[in-house]
Amino acid sequence: MRAFIFILLFLCTSTLTSVGDIYIYKSYLLTEYLHLISIDKGTNEWMVTSFLLFGLLFAVVSDVKEKIKKNRKQS
């Protein structure tokens, strides 16, 4: 469930930011969304990707631990 919420929050915040950029730059949603998601030159791509993957991995691991704990209580 945490992994689903993590992905949902990521998509919602990036979409809302893109909608704000539409009004500011008078552009299209897809153009602004792709510009937001793309990583520009000079950005530490490994840092952006590693923090995103670390958050997703943490969410999945906590979901698995919670499910195991719940199954042990039922047994």
Short mmCIF file of C-alpha atoms in Angstrom, two decimals:
data_model
loop_
_atom_site.label_atom_id
_atom_site.label_comp_id
_atom_site.label_asym_id
_atom_site.label_seq_id
_atom_site.Cartn_x
_atom_site.Cartn_y
_atom_site.Cartn_z
CA MET A 1 0.00 0.00 0.00
CA ARG A 2 2.86 2.38 0.77
CA ALA A 3 4.43 1.73 -2.61
CA PHE A 4 1.13 2.54 -4.32
CA ILE A 5 0.80 5.78 -2.36
CA PHE A 6 4.44 6.67 -3.12
CA ILE A 7 3.84 6.31 -6.86
CA LEU A 8 0.48 8.10 -6.62
CA LEU A 9 2.00 11.06 -4.76
CA PHE A 10 4.87 11.27 -7.25
CA LEU A 11 2.46 11.34 -10.19
CA CYS A 12 0.12 13.84 -8.53
CA THR A 13 2.83 16.30 -7.54
CA SER A 14 4.53 16.16 -10.91
CA THR A 15 1.20 16.63 -12.71
CA LEU A 16 0.19 19.56 -10.50
CA THR A 17 3.57 21.18 -11.07
CA SER A 18 3.13 20.72 -14.81
CA VAL A 19 -0.32 22.32 -14.66
CA GLY A 20 1.20 25.32 -12.90
CA ASP A 21 3.87 25.54 -15.58
CA ILE A 22 1.16 25.50 -18.27
CA TYR A 23 -0.30 28.73 -16.91
CA ILE A 24 3.08 30.37 -16.42
CA TYR A 25 4.72 29.44 -19.74
CA LYS A 26 1.53 29.15 -21.89
CA SER A 27 2.44 25.68 -23.11
CA TYR A 28 0.92 22.19 -23.33
CA LEU A 29 0.58 19.65 -20.51
CA LEU A 30 2.58 16.89 -22.19
CA THR A 31 5.40 19.28 -23.10
CA GLU A 32 5.69 20.62 -19.56
CA TYR A 33 5.40 17.15 -17.98
CA LEU A 34 8.19 15.78 -20.16
CA HIS A 35 10.32 18.84 -19.39
CA LEU A 36 9.75 18.31 -15.67
CA ILE A 37 10.59 14.59 -15.77
CA SER A 38 13.65 14.94 -18.01
CA ILE A 39 16.97 15.46 -16.29
CA ASP A 40 18.97 18.39 -17.66
CA LYS A 41 22.69 18.32 -18.37
CA GLY A 42 24.73 19.20 -15.33
CA THR A 43 22.27 17.56 -12.95
CA ASN A 44 23.63 14.74 -10.86
CA GLU A 45 21.42 12.11 -12.47
CA TRP A 46 22.63 9.38 -10.11
CA MET A 47 21.55 11.46 -7.12
CA VAL A 48 18.02 12.09 -8.42
CA THR A 49 17.55 8.49 -9.48
CA SER A 50 19.05 7.00 -6.32
CA PHE A 51 16.81 9.04 -3.98
CA LEU A 52 13.73 8.14 -6.01
CA LEU A 53 14.65 4.44 -6.01
CA PHE A 54 15.57 4.53 -2.31
CA GLY A 55 12.13 5.93 -1.45
CA LEU A 56 10.38 3.31 -3.56
CA LEU A 57 12.53 0.50 -2.12
CA PHE A 58 11.84 1.68 1.44
CA ALA A 59 8.09 1.71 0.72
CA VAL A 60 8.16 -1.83 -0.71
CA VAL A 61 10.28 -3.21 2.15
CA SER A 62 7.99 -1.69 4.79
CA ASP A 63 4.95 -3.14 3.02
CA VAL A 64 6.52 -6.61 2.98
CA LYS A 65 7.53 -6.38 6.67
CA GLU A 66 4.02 -5.29 7.63
CA LYS A 67 2.46 -8.15 5.64
CA ILE A 68 4.79 -10.71 7.27
CA LYS A 69 4.00 -9.31 10.72
CA LYS A 70 0.27 -9.45 9.99
CA ASN A 71 0.53 -13.09 8.80
CA ARG A 72 2.41 -14.09 11.97
CA LYS A 73 -0.31 -12.59 14.16
CA GLN A 74 -3.00 -14.57 12.33
CA SER A 75 -1.14 -17.86 12.72
#
